[in-house]
Short mmCIF file of C-alpha atoms and ligand atoms in Angstrom, two decimals:
data_model
loop_
_atom_site.label_atom_id
_atom_site.label_comp_id
_atom_site.label_asym_id
_atom_site.label_seq_id
_atom_site.Cartn_x
_atom_site.Cartn_y
_atom_site.Cartn_z
CA MET A 1068 0.00 0.00 0.00
CA GLY A 1069 1.20 3.51 -0.79
CA MET A 1070 1.78 6.24 1.73
CA LYS A 1071 -1.48 7.58 3.23
CA MET A 1072 -1.93 11.35 3.12
CA ILE A 1073 -3.41 12.69 6.33
CA LYS A 1074 -5.46 15.88 6.11
CA ILE A 1075 -4.56 18.47 8.69
CA PHE A 1076 -7.56 20.33 10.07
CA ASP A 1077 -6.25 23.28 12.02
CA THR A 1078 -8.47 24.63 14.75
CA THR A 1079 -6.05 27.16 16.28
CA LEU A 1080 -8.49 29.94 15.45
CA ARG A 1081 -11.52 28.16 16.96
CA ASP A 1082 -10.76 25.56 19.65
CA GLY A 1083 -7.38 27.20 20.29
CA GLU A 1084 -8.72 30.70 20.50
CA GLN A 1085 -11.32 29.49 23.00
CA SER A 1086 -8.60 28.95 25.62
CA PRO A 1087 -7.77 31.52 28.31
CA GLY A 1088 -5.34 34.20 27.27
CA CYS A 1089 -5.34 33.15 23.61
CA SER A 1090 -7.91 35.53 22.17
CA MET A 1091 -6.90 37.28 18.96
CA ASN A 1092 -8.28 40.30 17.16
CA LEU A 1093 -9.39 40.32 13.54
CA LYS A 1094 -6.04 41.39 12.10
CA GLU A 1095 -4.20 38.81 14.14
CA LYS A 1096 -6.54 36.03 13.03
CA ILE A 1097 -6.12 36.97 9.37
CA GLU A 1098 -2.35 36.99 9.74
CA MET A 1099 -2.44 33.61 11.44
CA ALA A 1100 -4.75 32.22 8.73
CA LYS A 1101 -2.34 33.43 6.02
CA GLN A 1102 0.50 31.66 7.79
CA LEU A 1103 -1.56 28.46 8.00
CA GLU A 1104 -2.17 28.76 4.27
CA ARG A 1105 1.57 29.19 3.71
CA MET A 1106 2.25 26.00 5.64
CA LYS A 1107 -0.44 24.26 3.55
CA VAL A 1108 -2.85 23.00 6.15
CA ASP A 1109 -5.79 21.33 4.42
CA ILE A 1110 -8.61 22.91 6.42
CA ILE A 1111 -8.65 26.06 8.56
CA GLU A 1112 -11.41 26.22 11.14
CA ALA A 1113 -11.73 29.99 11.23
CA GLY A 1114 -14.15 30.32 14.13
CA PHE A 1115 -17.66 29.76 15.43
CA ALA A 1116 -19.65 32.27 13.39
CA ILE A 1117 -22.75 32.45 15.61
CA SER A 1118 -20.80 32.88 18.85
CA SER A 1119 -20.18 36.63 18.49
CA PRO A 1120 -20.26 39.38 15.86
CA GLY A 1121 -16.45 39.45 16.02
CA ASP A 1122 -16.21 35.73 15.29
CA PHE A 1123 -18.63 36.10 12.39
CA LEU A 1124 -16.52 38.86 10.88
CA SER A 1125 -13.31 36.91 11.24
CA VAL A 1126 -14.75 33.76 9.66
CA LYS A 1127 -16.13 35.86 6.80
CA THR A 1128 -12.88 37.76 6.21
CA ILE A 1129 -10.76 34.61 6.37
CA ALA A 1130 -13.18 32.85 4.02
CA GLU A 1131 -12.77 35.70 1.53
CA THR A 1132 -8.99 35.88 1.91
CA ILE A 1133 -7.78 32.26 1.91
CA LYS A 1134 -7.57 30.51 -1.44
CA ASP A 1135 -5.42 27.42 -0.92
CA CYS A 1136 -7.17 25.76 2.06
CA ARG A 1137 -10.71 24.81 2.90
CA VAL A 1138 -12.25 27.19 5.41
CA ALA A 1139 -14.67 25.87 8.02
CA SER A 1140 -16.97 27.43 10.57
CA LEU A 1141 -18.30 25.59 13.58
CA ALA A 1142 -22.07 25.45 14.15
CA ARG A 1143 -24.22 23.59 16.66
CA THR A 1144 -26.93 21.43 15.10
CA VAL A 1145 -29.18 24.48 15.29
CA LYS A 1146 -30.70 26.14 12.25
CA GLY A 1147 -29.61 29.65 13.23
CA ASP A 1148 -26.02 28.49 13.77
CA ILE A 1149 -25.84 26.80 10.38
CA ASP A 1150 -27.42 29.77 8.59
CA ARG A 1151 -24.92 32.12 10.21
CA ALA A 1152 -22.01 29.81 9.41
CA TRP A 1153 -23.03 29.72 5.76
CA GLU A 1154 -23.49 33.48 5.62
CA ALA A 1155 -19.89 33.83 6.77
CA LEU A 1156 -18.53 31.10 4.49
CA LYS A 1157 -20.40 31.59 1.26
CA ASP A 1158 -17.63 33.45 -0.56
CA ALA A 1159 -14.90 30.98 0.35
CA ALA A 1160 -13.04 29.19 -2.44
CA ALA A 1161 -13.71 25.91 -0.60
CA PRO A 1162 -16.22 26.24 2.26
CA ARG A 1163 -17.04 23.62 4.90
CA ILE A 1164 -19.82 23.70 7.47
CA HIS A 1165 -18.79 21.88 10.64
CA THR A 1166 -21.79 20.98 12.73
CA PHE A 1167 -21.76 19.14 16.05
CA ILE A 1168 -23.91 17.66 18.79
CA ALA A 1169 -22.97 15.61 21.83
CA THR A 1170 -23.72 11.88 21.81
CA SER A 1171 -22.55 10.70 25.25
CA PRO A 1172 -25.17 9.87 27.91
CA LEU A 1173 -23.63 12.45 30.26
CA HIS A 1174 -23.76 15.30 27.76
CA MET A 1175 -27.18 14.40 26.34
CA GLU A 1176 -28.79 14.25 29.77
CA TYR A 1177 -27.07 17.08 31.64
CA LYS A 1178 -26.03 19.52 28.95
CA LEU A 1179 -28.52 19.11 26.13
CA GLN A 1180 -31.40 17.69 28.17
CA MET A 1181 -32.38 15.67 25.13
CA THR A 1182 -33.14 11.98 24.67
CA PRO A 1183 -30.92 9.92 22.36
CA ASP A 1184 -33.76 9.77 19.81
CA GLU A 1185 -34.05 13.55 19.82
CA VAL A 1186 -30.29 13.88 19.33
CA TYR A 1187 -30.42 11.41 16.44
CA GLU A 1188 -33.28 13.24 14.71
CA ARG A 1189 -31.70 16.66 15.25
CA ALA A 1190 -28.34 15.57 13.87
CA ILE A 1191 -29.90 14.22 10.68
CA GLU A 1192 -32.24 17.14 10.18
CA MET A 1193 -29.45 19.70 10.60
CA VAL A 1194 -26.95 17.88 8.38
CA LYS A 1195 -29.65 17.92 5.68
CA HIS A 1196 -30.19 21.62 6.29
CA ALA A 1197 -26.46 22.33 6.00
CA LYS A 1198 -26.25 20.18 2.88
CA GLY A 1199 -28.76 22.52 1.25
CA TYR A 1200 -26.02 25.18 1.38
CA CYS A 1201 -22.76 23.35 0.95
CA SER A 1202 -21.49 20.02 -0.39
CA ASP A 1203 -18.68 19.72 2.19
CA ILE A 1204 -20.24 18.92 5.57
CA GLU A 1205 -18.38 17.77 8.64
CA PHE A 1206 -20.34 16.23 11.47
CA SER A 1207 -18.83 15.90 14.96
CA ALA A 1208 -20.23 13.72 17.70
CA GLU A 1209 -19.04 15.62 20.76
CA ASP A 1210 -17.72 13.40 23.57
CA ALA A 1211 -17.70 10.50 21.10
CA THR A 1212 -15.20 8.47 23.09
CA ARG A 1213 -17.58 8.31 26.07
CA SER A 1214 -20.63 7.52 23.91
CA ASN A 1215 -22.40 4.22 23.53
CA PRO A 1216 -20.80 2.71 20.38
CA GLN A 1217 -24.08 1.28 19.06
CA PHE A 1218 -25.86 4.61 19.42
CA LEU A 1219 -22.89 6.45 17.96
CA ALA A 1220 -22.85 4.09 14.97
CA LYS A 1221 -26.54 4.73 14.38
CA VAL A 1222 -25.96 8.51 14.41
CA ILE A 1223 -22.98 8.12 12.07
CA GLU A 1224 -24.92 6.02 9.56
CA GLY A 1225 -27.78 8.53 9.71
CA VAL A 1226 -25.71 11.66 9.14
CA ILE A 1227 -23.69 10.07 6.33
CA LYS A 1228 -26.95 9.22 4.58
CA ALA A 1229 -28.06 12.83 5.16
CA GLY A 1230 -24.95 14.12 3.39
CA ALA A 1231 -22.04 14.40 5.85
CA THR A 1232 -18.72 13.95 4.06
CA THR A 1233 -16.41 13.99 7.10
CA ILE A 1234 -17.18 12.29 10.41
CA ASN A 1235 -15.21 13.59 13.37
CA LEU A 1236 -15.19 11.61 16.60
CA PRO A 1237 -13.65 13.81 19.29
CA ASP A 1238 -12.09 12.74 22.54
CA THR A 1239 -13.56 15.94 23.98
CA VAL A 1240 -12.30 15.48 27.53
CA GLY A 1241 -8.91 13.92 26.73
CA TYR A 1242 -9.84 10.69 28.52
CA THR A 1243 -8.82 7.94 26.12
CA THR A 1244 -5.50 6.11 25.74
CA PRO A 1245 -3.76 5.13 22.48
CA ASP A 1246 -4.72 1.42 22.49
CA GLU A 1247 -8.27 2.21 23.47
CA HIS A 1248 -8.52 4.89 20.76
CA TYR A 1249 -7.29 2.47 18.13
CA GLU A 1250 -9.94 -0.08 19.21
CA PHE A 1251 -12.59 2.64 19.33
CA PHE A 1252 -12.12 3.54 15.65
CA MET A 1253 -11.71 -0.09 14.50
CA ASN A 1254 -14.93 -1.01 16.30
CA LEU A 1255 -16.87 1.90 14.85
CA ARG A 1256 -15.73 1.09 11.35
CA LYS A 1257 -17.28 -2.34 11.91
CA LEU A 1258 -20.49 -1.00 13.47
CA ALA A 1259 -20.91 1.81 10.92
CA PRO A 1260 -19.52 0.49 7.61
CA SER A 1261 -20.45 3.73 5.78
CA LEU A 1262 -17.51 5.34 7.58
CA ASP A 1263 -15.29 3.79 4.93
CA ASN A 1264 -16.96 5.97 2.26
CA VAL A 1265 -16.22 9.28 4.00
CA THR A 1266 -13.27 11.00 5.67
CA ILE A 1267 -12.87 9.81 9.25
CA SER A 1268 -11.42 12.38 11.62
CA ALA A 1269 -9.97 12.40 15.14
CA HIS A 1270 -9.94 15.40 17.50
CA CYS A 1271 -7.98 14.67 20.66
CA HIS A 1272 -7.71 16.85 23.71
CA ASN A 1273 -4.61 16.68 25.81
CA ASP A 1274 -5.82 16.37 29.41
CA LEU A 1275 -3.60 13.35 30.04
CA GLY A 1276 -0.85 14.54 27.70
CA LEU A 1277 -1.89 11.88 25.17
CA GLY A 1278 -3.38 14.06 22.41
CA VAL A 1279 -0.73 13.31 19.79
CA ALA A 1280 -0.29 9.66 20.79
CA ASN A 1281 -4.05 9.14 20.54
CA SER A 1282 -4.14 10.87 17.14
CA LEU A 1283 -1.39 8.55 15.85
CA ALA A 1284 -3.32 5.52 17.12
CA ALA A 1285 -6.40 6.84 15.29
CA ILE A 1286 -4.38 7.06 12.06
CA LYS A 1287 -3.36 3.46 12.48
CA ALA A 1288 -7.05 2.60 12.74
CA GLY A 1289 -7.87 4.25 9.41
CA VAL A 1290 -8.45 7.90 10.32
CA THR A 1291 -7.35 10.28 7.54
CA GLN A 1292 -8.04 13.70 9.10
CA ILE A 1293 -6.53 15.00 12.32
CA GLU A 1294 -7.77 18.09 14.11
CA CYS A 1295 -5.05 19.97 15.93
CA THR A 1296 -3.68 23.39 16.84
CA ILE A 1297 -0.36 25.20 16.62
CA ASN A 1298 1.57 24.86 19.91
CA GLY A 1299 -1.26 22.59 21.08
CA ILE A 1300 -3.30 25.52 22.39
CA GLY A 1301 -6.94 24.88 23.25
CA GLU A 1302 -9.50 24.26 25.98
CA ARG A 1303 -7.91 23.23 29.32
CA ALA A 1304 -4.71 21.28 28.54
CA GLY A 1305 -5.21 22.00 24.86
CA ASN A 1306 -5.55 20.01 21.64
CA SER A 1307 -3.09 17.75 19.83
CA ALA A 1308 -0.12 19.90 18.84
CA MET A 1309 0.10 20.12 15.06
CA GLU A 1310 3.88 20.45 14.96
CA GLU A 1311 4.34 17.29 17.03
CA LEU A 1312 1.90 15.26 14.99
CA VAL A 1313 3.30 16.44 11.67
CA MET A 1314 6.91 15.81 12.66
CA ALA A 1315 6.06 12.41 14.17
CA LEU A 1316 4.52 11.39 10.85
CA HIS A 1317 7.34 12.96 8.88
CA THR A 1318 10.12 11.40 10.94
CA ARG A 1319 8.50 7.98 11.40
CA LYS A 1320 6.90 7.50 7.95
CA ASP A 1321 8.46 4.05 8.06
CA MET A 1322 6.29 3.06 11.05
CA LEU A 1323 3.09 4.83 10.18
CA ASP A 1324 2.99 4.74 6.40
CA ALA A 1325 1.43 8.16 6.50
CA ASP A 1326 2.45 11.76 5.90
CA THR A 1327 0.91 15.22 5.47
CA ARG A 1328 1.29 17.96 2.89
CA ILE A 1329 2.46 20.43 5.56
CA VAL A 1330 5.49 22.52 4.64
CA THR A 1331 7.45 21.58 7.75
CA THR A 1332 9.93 24.45 7.32
CA GLU A 1333 7.06 26.82 8.18
CA ILE A 1334 6.53 25.21 11.60
CA MET A 1335 8.81 27.47 13.65
CA ARG A 1336 7.43 30.61 12.09
CA SER A 1337 3.82 29.52 12.77
CA SER A 1338 4.67 28.72 16.35
CA SER A 1339 6.44 31.99 17.03
CA LEU A 1340 3.82 34.06 15.21
CA LEU A 1341 1.13 32.55 17.44
CA SER A 1342 3.20 33.15 20.57
CA ARG A 1343 3.89 36.71 19.55
CA ILE A 1344 0.23 37.40 18.84
CA THR A 1345 -1.21 35.83 21.98
CA GLY A 1346 1.71 36.47 24.31
CA VAL A 1347 1.52 32.80 25.33
CA LYS A 1348 4.96 31.27 25.10
CA VAL A 1349 5.72 27.58 24.78
CA GLN A 1350 7.67 25.81 27.49
CA PRO A 1351 11.42 25.58 26.71
CA ASN A 1352 11.42 21.77 26.56
CA LYS A 1353 8.31 21.55 24.35
CA ALA A 1354 8.82 19.03 21.55
CA ILE A 1355 9.69 20.52 18.13
CA VAL A 1356 9.12 24.23 18.89
CA GLY A 1357 10.51 24.69 22.42
CA GLU A 1358 13.60 26.84 22.76
CA ASN A 1359 15.65 23.79 23.84
CA ALA A 1360 14.15 21.28 21.41
CA PHE A 1361 17.35 21.30 19.34
CA ALA A 1362 19.84 22.53 21.93
CA HIS A 1363 22.60 20.17 22.95
CA GLU A 1364 23.89 21.20 26.32
CA SER A 1365 26.13 18.47 27.66
CA GLY A 1366 29.68 18.18 26.38
CA ILE A 1367 29.23 14.53 25.42
CA HIS A 1368 26.17 15.34 23.32
CA GLN A 1369 27.86 18.33 21.71
CA HIS A 1370 30.86 16.25 20.82
CA GLY A 1371 28.66 13.57 19.28
CA VAL A 1372 26.62 16.05 17.26
CA LEU A 1373 29.74 17.77 15.96
CA ASN A 1374 31.07 14.45 14.67
CA ASN A 1375 27.76 13.26 13.27
CA ARG A 1376 24.46 15.05 13.85
CA GLU A 1377 22.54 11.79 13.86
CA THR A 1378 24.11 10.75 17.17
CA TYR A 1379 21.55 12.85 19.06
CA GLU A 1380 19.33 14.39 16.38
CA ILE A 1381 16.37 12.49 14.92
CA MET A 1382 15.38 15.42 12.70
CA THR A 1383 17.23 18.53 11.67
CA PRO A 1384 16.45 21.97 13.05
CA GLU A 1385 16.33 23.16 9.43
CA SER A 1386 13.46 20.77 8.67
CA VAL A 1387 11.20 22.74 11.03
CA GLY A 1388 12.47 26.08 9.76
CA LEU A 1389 14.97 26.75 12.49
CA ASN A 1390 18.01 28.27 10.86
CA ALA A 1391 21.14 29.38 12.55
CA ASN A 1392 20.97 33.12 13.06
CA ASN A 1393 22.72 33.82 9.81
CA MET A 1394 23.83 37.38 9.62
CA VAL A 1395 22.12 39.21 6.87
CA LEU A 1396 21.78 42.85 6.10
CA GLY A 1397 23.45 45.87 7.60
CA LYS A 1398 22.94 49.60 7.52
CA HIS A 1399 24.34 49.92 4.02
CA SER A 1400 21.90 47.43 2.52
CA GLY A 1401 19.52 48.86 -0.04
CA LYS A 1402 15.84 48.31 -0.59
CA HIS A 1403 16.46 45.77 -3.35
CA ALA A 1404 18.52 43.53 -1.06
CA PHE A 1405 15.96 43.95 1.69
CA LYS A 1406 13.13 42.99 -0.66
CA ASN A 1407 15.01 39.86 -1.76
CA LYS A 1408 15.67 38.89 1.83
CA VAL A 1409 12.02 39.31 2.77
CA LYS A 1410 11.07 37.08 -0.16
CA ALA A 1411 13.67 34.48 0.77
CA LEU A 1412 12.21 34.39 4.29
CA GLY A 1413 8.90 33.39 2.71
CA TYR A 1414 6.93 36.62 3.05
CA ASP A 1415 4.88 38.12 0.29
CA LEU A 1416 4.56 41.81 1.16
CA SER A 1417 2.92 44.55 -0.87
CA ASP A 1418 5.16 47.41 -2.10
CA GLU A 1419 3.61 49.64 0.54
CA ASP A 1420 4.42 47.17 3.33
CA ILE A 1421 7.96 46.79 1.96
CA ASP A 1422 8.38 50.58 2.18
CA ILE A 1423 7.13 50.66 5.78
CA THR A 1424 9.23 47.73 6.98
CA PHE A 1425 12.29 48.94 5.08
CA LYS A 1426 12.14 52.25 6.97
CA LYS A 1427 11.93 50.35 10.27
CA PHE A 1428 14.78 48.12 9.18
CA LYS A 1429 16.95 51.18 8.50
CA VAL A 1430 16.25 52.57 11.96
CA LEU A 1431 17.15 49.21 13.47
CA ALA A 1432 20.28 48.80 11.35
CA ASP A 1433 21.46 52.16 12.61
CA LYS A 1434 21.24 51.00 16.21
CA LYS A 1435 22.32 47.43 15.72
CA LYS A 1436 25.45 46.34 13.90
CA GLN A 1437 24.23 42.97 12.77
CA VAL A 1438 20.66 42.44 11.66
CA TYR A 1439 19.70 38.75 11.65
CA ASP A 1440 16.89 36.90 9.87
CA ARG A 1441 15.09 36.63 13.19
CA ASP A 1442 15.18 40.43 13.64
CA ILE A 1443 13.59 40.88 10.25
CA GLU A 1444 10.94 38.26 10.89
CA VAL A 1445 9.98 39.89 14.16
CA LEU A 1446 9.84 43.27 12.45
CA ILE A 1447 7.50 41.97 9.72
CA ASP A 1448 5.26 39.98 12.06
CA LYS A 1449 4.94 43.01 14.30
CA GLU A 1450 4.04 45.35 11.44
CA SER A 1451 1.57 43.00 9.80
CA VAL A 1452 -0.61 42.65 12.86
CA GLN A 1453 -0.41 46.28 13.88
CA VAL A 1454 -3.68 47.85 14.99
CA PRO A 1455 -4.42 51.58 14.43
CA LYS A 1456 -2.21 53.73 16.63
CA THR A 1457 -4.82 55.67 18.60
CA PHE A 1458 -2.03 56.57 21.01
CA SER A 1459 1.55 56.94 19.86
CA VAL A 1460 4.66 57.65 21.88
CA ASP A 1461 6.36 60.94 21.19
CA LYS A 1462 9.01 61.31 23.90
CA PHE A 1463 9.87 60.07 27.32
CA VAL A 1464 12.42 60.91 29.99
CA ILE A 1465 13.14 58.58 32.86
CA ASN A 1466 15.06 59.40 35.98
CA SER A 1467 16.06 56.37 37.94
CA GLY A 1468 18.73 54.95 40.20
CA ASN A 1469 19.21 52.87 43.32
CA SER A 1470 19.08 55.87 45.67
CA ILE A 1471 16.17 57.87 44.19
CA THR A 1472 12.49 57.30 43.44
CA SER A 1473 12.04 56.59 39.75
CA THR A 1474 10.23 59.29 37.83
CA ALA A 1475 8.90 59.14 34.27
CA VAL A 1476 7.73 61.93 32.02
CA VAL A 1477 5.88 60.54 29.02
CA LYS A 1478 4.51 62.54 26.11
CA MET A 1479 2.09 60.85 23.73
CA MET A 1480 -0.05 61.87 20.80
CA LYS A 1481 -3.75 61.17 20.43
CA GLU A 1482 -5.71 62.44 17.41
CA GLY A 1483 -3.12 65.09 16.63
CA LYS A 1484 -2.92 66.39 20.23
CA PHE A 1485 -0.01 65.95 22.61
CA ILE A 1486 -0.63 64.82 26.17
CA GLU A 1487 2.14 64.75 28.76
CA ARG A 1488 2.05 63.26 32.26
CA VAL A 1489 4.53 62.63 35.05
CA SER A 1490 4.54 59.77 37.50
CA THR A 1491 6.76 58.18 40.07
CA GLY A 1492 6.94 54.43 40.44
CA ASP A 1493 8.68 51.41 41.79
CA GLY A 1494 11.46 51.39 39.20
CA PRO A 1495 11.66 53.00 35.74
CA VAL A 1496 9.20 50.66 33.99
CA ASP A 1497 6.54 51.03 36.68
CA ALA A 1498 6.92 54.83 36.62
CA ALA A 1499 6.55 54.88 32.82
CA PHE A 1500 3.51 52.59 32.87
CA LYS A 1501 1.82 54.75 35.50
CA ALA A 1502 2.45 57.89 33.43
CA ILE A 1503 0.89 56.18 30.38
CA GLU A 1504 -2.11 55.07 32.43
CA LYS A 1505 -2.67 58.70 33.41
CA ILE A 1506 -2.53 59.77 29.75
CA VAL A 1507 -4.94 57.04 28.62
CA GLY A 1508 -7.30 57.98 31.44
CA MET A 1509 -8.60 54.48 32.05
CA SER A 1510 -8.07 52.08 34.88
CA LEU A 1511 -5.89 49.31 33.53
CA LYS A 1512 -4.64 46.26 35.36
CA LEU A 1513 -1.17 45.00 34.51
CA GLU A 1514 -1.54 41.21 34.21
CA ASP A 1515 1.91 40.26 33.00
CA TYR A 1516 5.20 41.79 31.92
CA GLU A 1517 8.15 40.05 30.35
CA LEU A 1518 11.31 41.06 28.64
CA LYS A 1519 13.61 38.97 26.51
CA SER A 1520 16.08 39.49 23.72
CA VAL A 1521 15.32 38.65 20.10
CA THR A 1522 18.84 37.48 19.30
CA GLU A 1523 22.07 37.18 21.21
CA GLY A 1524 24.67 39.88 21.73
CA LYS A 1525 25.03 43.12 23.67
CA ASP A 1526 23.17 45.15 21.06
CA ALA A 1527 20.30 42.65 20.72
CA GLN A 1528 16.80 44.05 20.56
CA GLY A 1529 14.68 43.84 23.71
CA ASP A 1530 11.32 42.21 23.07
CA ALA A 1531 8.80 43.28 25.70
CA LEU A 1532 5.44 41.67 26.34
CA VAL A 1533 2.80 43.50 28.35
CA LYS A 1534 -0.62 42.10 29.19
CA ILE A 1535 -3.26 44.43 30.52
CA SER A 1536 -6.91 43.87 31.32
CA ASN A 1537 -9.85 46.26 31.15
CA GLU A 1538 -12.72 46.52 33.62
CA GLU A 1539 -14.52 43.50 32.10
CA GLY A 1540 -11.40 41.42 32.66
CA THR A 1541 -10.56 40.97 28.95
CA VAL A 1542 -6.82 40.60 28.51
CA PHE A 1543 -4.85 42.35 25.73
CA ALA A 1544 -1.26 41.47 24.92
CA GLY A 1545 1.04 44.14 23.53
CA ARG A 1546 4.58 43.80 22.19
CA GLY A 1547 7.34 46.31 21.88
CA LEU A 1548 10.75 46.08 20.30
CA SER A 1549 13.75 48.29 20.77
CA THR A 1550 17.43 48.08 21.50
CA ASP A 1551 16.50 50.12 24.63
CA VAL A 1552 14.57 47.89 27.05
CA ILE A 1553 12.62 50.74 28.68
CA GLU A 1554 11.54 51.96 25.26
CA ALA A 1555 10.52 48.39 24.29
CA SER A 1556 8.43 48.18 27.48
CA ILE A 1557 6.71 51.50 26.80
CA TYR A 1558 5.93 50.49 23.21
CA ALA A 1559 4.51 47.18 24.44
CA TYR A 1560 2.24 48.90 26.96
CA VAL A 1561 0.99 51.40 24.39
CA ASN A 1562 0.48 48.58 21.85
CA ALA A 1563 -1.72 46.74 24.38
CA VAL A 1564 -3.71 49.94 24.99
CA ASN A 1565 -4.22 50.43 21.24
CA LYS A 1566 -5.38 46.83 20.87
CA MET A 1567 -7.88 47.34 23.64
CA ILE A 1568 -9.25 50.45 21.94
CA TYR A 1569 -9.34 48.69 18.54
CA ASP A 1570 -11.29 45.82 20.10
CA GLU A 1571 -13.76 48.14 21.81
CA GLU A 1572 -14.32 50.08 18.60
CA ASN A 1573 -14.84 46.89 16.60
CA HIS A 1574 -17.41 45.72 19.12
CA LYS A 1575 -19.19 49.05 18.90
CA LYS A 1576 -19.25 48.84 15.07
CA MET A 1577 -20.47 45.25 15.11
CA ARG A 1578 -23.29 46.17 17.52
CA GLU A 1579 -24.36 48.96 15.15
CA VAL A 1580 -24.37 46.61 12.11
CA ASN A 1581 -26.39 43.93 13.92
O1 KIV B 1001 -13.67 18.88 21.64
C1 KIV B 1001 -14.69 18.84 20.94
O2 KIV B 1001 -15.54 17.94 21.06
C2 KIV B 1001 -14.90 19.90 19.97
C3 KIV B 1001 -16.02 19.73 18.99
C4 KIV B 1001 -16.91 20.91 18.94
C5 KIV B 1001 -15.47 19.38 17.63
O3 KIV B 1001 -14.15 20.84 19.92
ZN1 ZN B 1002 -12.26 20.38 21.00
#
């Protein structure tokens, strides 16, 4: 038998975005979707159109933007949900309606308060309704792994007859184990033979850390679509991590006889783009994308790797897009060289965006002797997800030391007017943040603050992350970059403020439209 191609269904923007601290605004979701397209995922689940006006808009915009992947929207087996999903998807090059209902006794009784017969009828009726709009219909039986297999098989046979083309059987609570999951799919293929005429899909949560292992077991049992997220983000302990699944298949094709069409060299960029956008970093020892995933610390390992990389490396860092920080451009580089570099890094920027980023590059090259690929990537990612600058920093002066109270004077511009405020604080960053809070005139809670360097070296850029929350408790992550760490921190704080304002304005607009 030839190699099986596994379809990758990415739900970073739906199941992933549902998790605490991972919310993204419209621009960020579009940027993420474009990156998923670049890495050639088969299906992008762009959101849950009915869940909010913002989600509807992002599904619609992604559906209109993405050309090389299917775009799906989630919908309960409810008419209004399906209608809204279709409204958002109708202009997609390849739309998919993804409708779901729970089939486990626990969920049917306590969540849905429906009898199994009612669930069965509803599932069929709504798949038929969705089929009236779209030929590509995915049906998910929520909490499938804790459902009665006979009942589940009956639902599966029914919805396939009604027009479902993909059947997804989620391990919603991350309860199963690899052997059990293998048996689960093998058994269902016996009980519901029509499964062999459609795409069978697995969707594994990671509560016991078994998401990827369970997905691999499902593949062995005949599953040809896997639902997963970048960095494994998602409800509770998250979903199966796409990068782990893809690299497991890629590295162990010999065992699994299966592969994906994912461009693996885009993995690192997808992972860091998501971390940059959400402000949620991956643990250093995380497989594939963790900072230490390819680091060899001990002398014995280093010696081995220097002689022959295969002594301790089962895959190359290059295969996931991790290149050595090769020095690139400097302050004498022209726009042509910059444009070529941007292209070589895999970005497709408009002339206008090239002009903007080139100016920023020049400023950076003036401050920093050596500009690395990573610096340029961070610069582009930052620009491309930039929200309107309601507030912009004009000047600041900080007075600080170990024997005086830190004082900050910050001057910012809002709608053409300058506003200046002074504040003291517990250290220079705190003083600056308090001065900005006075200028913004809102009560903001600082949830998190982190500083790290983009590359190595004394003149490396500081990369600051600031998370603030508004009165409703919604968290906004802002980033700031500068070779001066205080400046980076100020930029990050102001970026978070601008994101908060952008979000509030979008909500206002959406309320007016609806
Ligand atoms: O975990 C789950 O069951 C889901 C479904 C809605 C597909 O996310
Ligand atoms: Zn899920």
